[in-house]
Amino acid sequence: LSNHSLRVEGDTASGETYVVLTQGSVRDGEDRFRVTGGRFLDRFVRQEEGWKIAVRVFVKDWAWEESLSAPVS
């Protein structure tokens, strides 16, 4: 998680948070490495217990994937 913004309007709010996700996997017997960049678009609501996320949407802005067996260029 990195940069975020929040707009509060009474008992509701909306926010945007940037995220970079890294993950490893195996596909067809090959080790892979993937990096994905995107944003969480959230809607919040204030309840008696405090602020809660009411709706969360993930928007994928970009992704990069590479074989870990490939030569480094």
PDB file of C-alpha atoms in Angstrom:
ATOM      1  CA  LEU A   1       0.000   0.000   0.000  1.00  0.00           C
ATOM      2  CA  SER A   2       1.247   3.465  -0.752  1.00  0.00           C
ATOM      3  CA  ASN A   3      -0.398   6.810  -1.517  1.00  0.00           C
ATOM      4  CA  HIS A   4      -3.985   7.236  -0.460  1.00  0.00           C
ATOM      5  CA  SER A   5      -6.651   9.910  -0.457  1.00  0.00           C
ATOM      6  CA  LEU A   6      -9.890  10.166   1.492  1.00  0.00           C
ATOM      7  CA  ARG A   7     -12.960  12.386   1.153  1.00  0.00           C
ATOM      8  CA  VAL A   8     -15.332  12.500   4.137  1.00  0.00           C
ATOM      9  CA  GLU A   9     -18.947  13.598   3.663  1.00  0.00           C
ATOM     10  CA  GLY A  10     -20.877  13.275   6.929  1.00  0.00           C
ATOM     11  CA  ASP A  11     -21.219   9.594   7.841  1.00  0.00           C
ATOM     12  CA  THR A  12     -19.859   8.342   4.516  1.00  0.00           C
ATOM     13  CA  ALA A  13     -16.495   8.612   2.833  1.00  0.00           C
ATOM     14  CA  SER A  14     -14.724   7.543  -0.343  1.00  0.00           C
ATOM     15  CA  GLY A  15     -11.072   6.696  -0.718  1.00  0.00           C
ATOM     16  CA  GLU A  16      -8.434   5.615  -3.202  1.00  0.00           C
ATOM     17  CA  THR A  17      -5.310   3.679  -2.207  1.00  0.00           C
ATOM     18  CA  TYR A  18      -2.480   2.709  -4.564  1.00  0.00           C
ATOM     19  CA  VAL A  19      -0.986  -0.755  -4.208  1.00  0.00           C
ATOM     20  CA  VAL A  20       1.847  -2.803  -5.738  1.00  0.00           C
ATOM     21  CA  LEU A  21       1.489  -6.573  -5.417  1.00  0.00           C
ATOM     22  CA  THR A  22       4.333  -9.045  -5.940  1.00  0.00           C
ATOM     23  CA  GLN A  23       3.751 -12.757  -6.223  1.00  0.00           C
ATOM     24  CA  GLY A  24       5.491 -15.916  -7.293  1.00  0.00           C
ATOM     25  CA  SER A  25       3.807 -18.872  -8.952  1.00  0.00           C
ATOM     26  CA  VAL A  26       4.458 -22.012 -10.944  1.00  0.00           C
ATOM     27  CA  ARG A  27       2.779 -22.360 -14.340  1.00  0.00           C
ATOM     28  CA  ASP A  28       3.360 -25.324 -16.638  1.00  0.00           C
ATOM     29  CA  GLY A  29       6.267 -26.391 -14.412  1.00  0.00           C
ATOM     30  CA  GLU A  30       7.976 -22.995 -14.732  1.00  0.00           C
ATOM     31  CA  ASP A  31       8.659 -20.606 -11.844  1.00  0.00           C
ATOM     32  CA  ARG A  32       7.144 -17.175 -12.545  1.00  0.00           C
ATOM     33  CA  PHE A  33       7.338 -13.748 -10.908  1.00  0.00           C
ATOM     34  CA  ARG A  34       4.537 -11.194 -11.301  1.00  0.00           C
ATOM     35  CA  VAL A  35       4.212  -7.538 -10.263  1.00  0.00           C
ATOM     36  CA  THR A  36       0.830  -5.814 -10.442  1.00  0.00           C
ATOM     37  CA  GLY A  37       0.045  -2.157  -9.809  1.00  0.00           C
ATOM     38  CA  GLY A  38      -3.409  -0.888  -9.103  1.00  0.00           C
ATOM     39  CA  ARG A  39      -5.803   0.942  -6.813  1.00  0.00           C
ATOM     40  CA  PHE A  40      -8.415   0.127  -4.210  1.00  0.00           C
ATOM     41  CA  LEU A  41     -11.514   2.316  -4.631  1.00  0.00           C
ATOM     42  CA  ASP A  42     -13.358   2.212  -1.311  1.00  0.00           C
ATOM     43  CA  ARG A  43     -16.642   3.478   0.110  1.00  0.00           C
ATOM     44  CA  PHE A  44     -16.793   3.787   3.889  1.00  0.00           C
ATOM     45  CA  VAL A  45     -19.687   4.182   6.293  1.00  0.00           C
ATOM     46  CA  ARG A  46     -19.554   5.332   9.910  1.00  0.00           C
ATOM     47  CA  GLN A  47     -21.310   2.950  12.315  1.00  0.00           C
ATOM     48  CA  GLU A  48     -21.544   2.820  16.111  1.00  0.00           C
ATOM     49  CA  GLU A  49     -18.358   0.696  16.185  1.00  0.00           C
ATOM     50  CA  GLY A  50     -16.474   3.126  13.956  1.00  0.00           C
ATOM     51  CA  TRP A  51     -15.689   3.413  10.249  1.00  0.00           C
ATOM     52  CA  LYS A  52     -16.216   0.285   8.101  1.00  0.00           C
ATOM     53  CA  ILE A  53     -15.523  -0.485   4.449  1.00  0.00           C
ATOM     54  CA  ALA A  54     -18.900  -0.811   2.719  1.00  0.00           C
ATOM     55  CA  VAL A  55     -17.630  -1.419  -0.841  1.00  0.00           C
ATOM     56  CA  ARG A  56     -14.145  -2.201  -2.167  1.00  0.00           C
ATOM     57  CA  VAL A  57     -13.210  -2.395  -5.860  1.00  0.00           C
ATOM     58  CA  PHE A  58      -9.735  -3.236  -7.177  1.00  0.00           C
ATOM     59  CA  VAL A  59      -8.646  -1.593 -10.434  1.00  0.00           C
ATOM     60  CA  LYS A  60      -5.621  -3.194 -12.119  1.00  0.00           C
ATOM     61  CA  ASP A  61      -3.617  -0.434 -13.823  1.00  0.00           C
ATOM     62  CA  TRP A  62      -0.681  -2.531 -15.033  1.00  0.00           C
ATOM     63  CA  ALA A  63       0.973  -5.930 -14.641  1.00  0.00           C
ATOM     64  CA  TRP A  64       4.333  -7.432 -15.539  1.00  0.00           C
ATOM     65  CA  GLU A  65       5.231 -11.129 -15.459  1.00  0.00           C
ATOM     66  CA  GLU A  66       8.553 -12.845 -16.076  1.00  0.00           C
ATOM     67  CA  SER A  67       9.923 -16.372 -16.023  1.00  0.00           C
ATOM     68  CA  LEU A  68      12.423 -16.859 -13.220  1.00  0.00           C
ATOM     69  CA  SER A  69      14.276 -19.293 -15.472  1.00  0.00           C
ATOM     70  CA  ALA A  70      14.764 -16.702 -18.212  1.00  0.00           C
ATOM     71  CA  PRO A  71      18.131 -14.955 -18.506  1.00  0.00           C
ATOM     72  CA  VAL A  72      18.236 -11.538 -16.890  1.00  0.00           C
ATOM     73  CA  SER A  73      18.473  -8.804 -19.502  1.00  0.00           C
TER      74      SER A  73
END
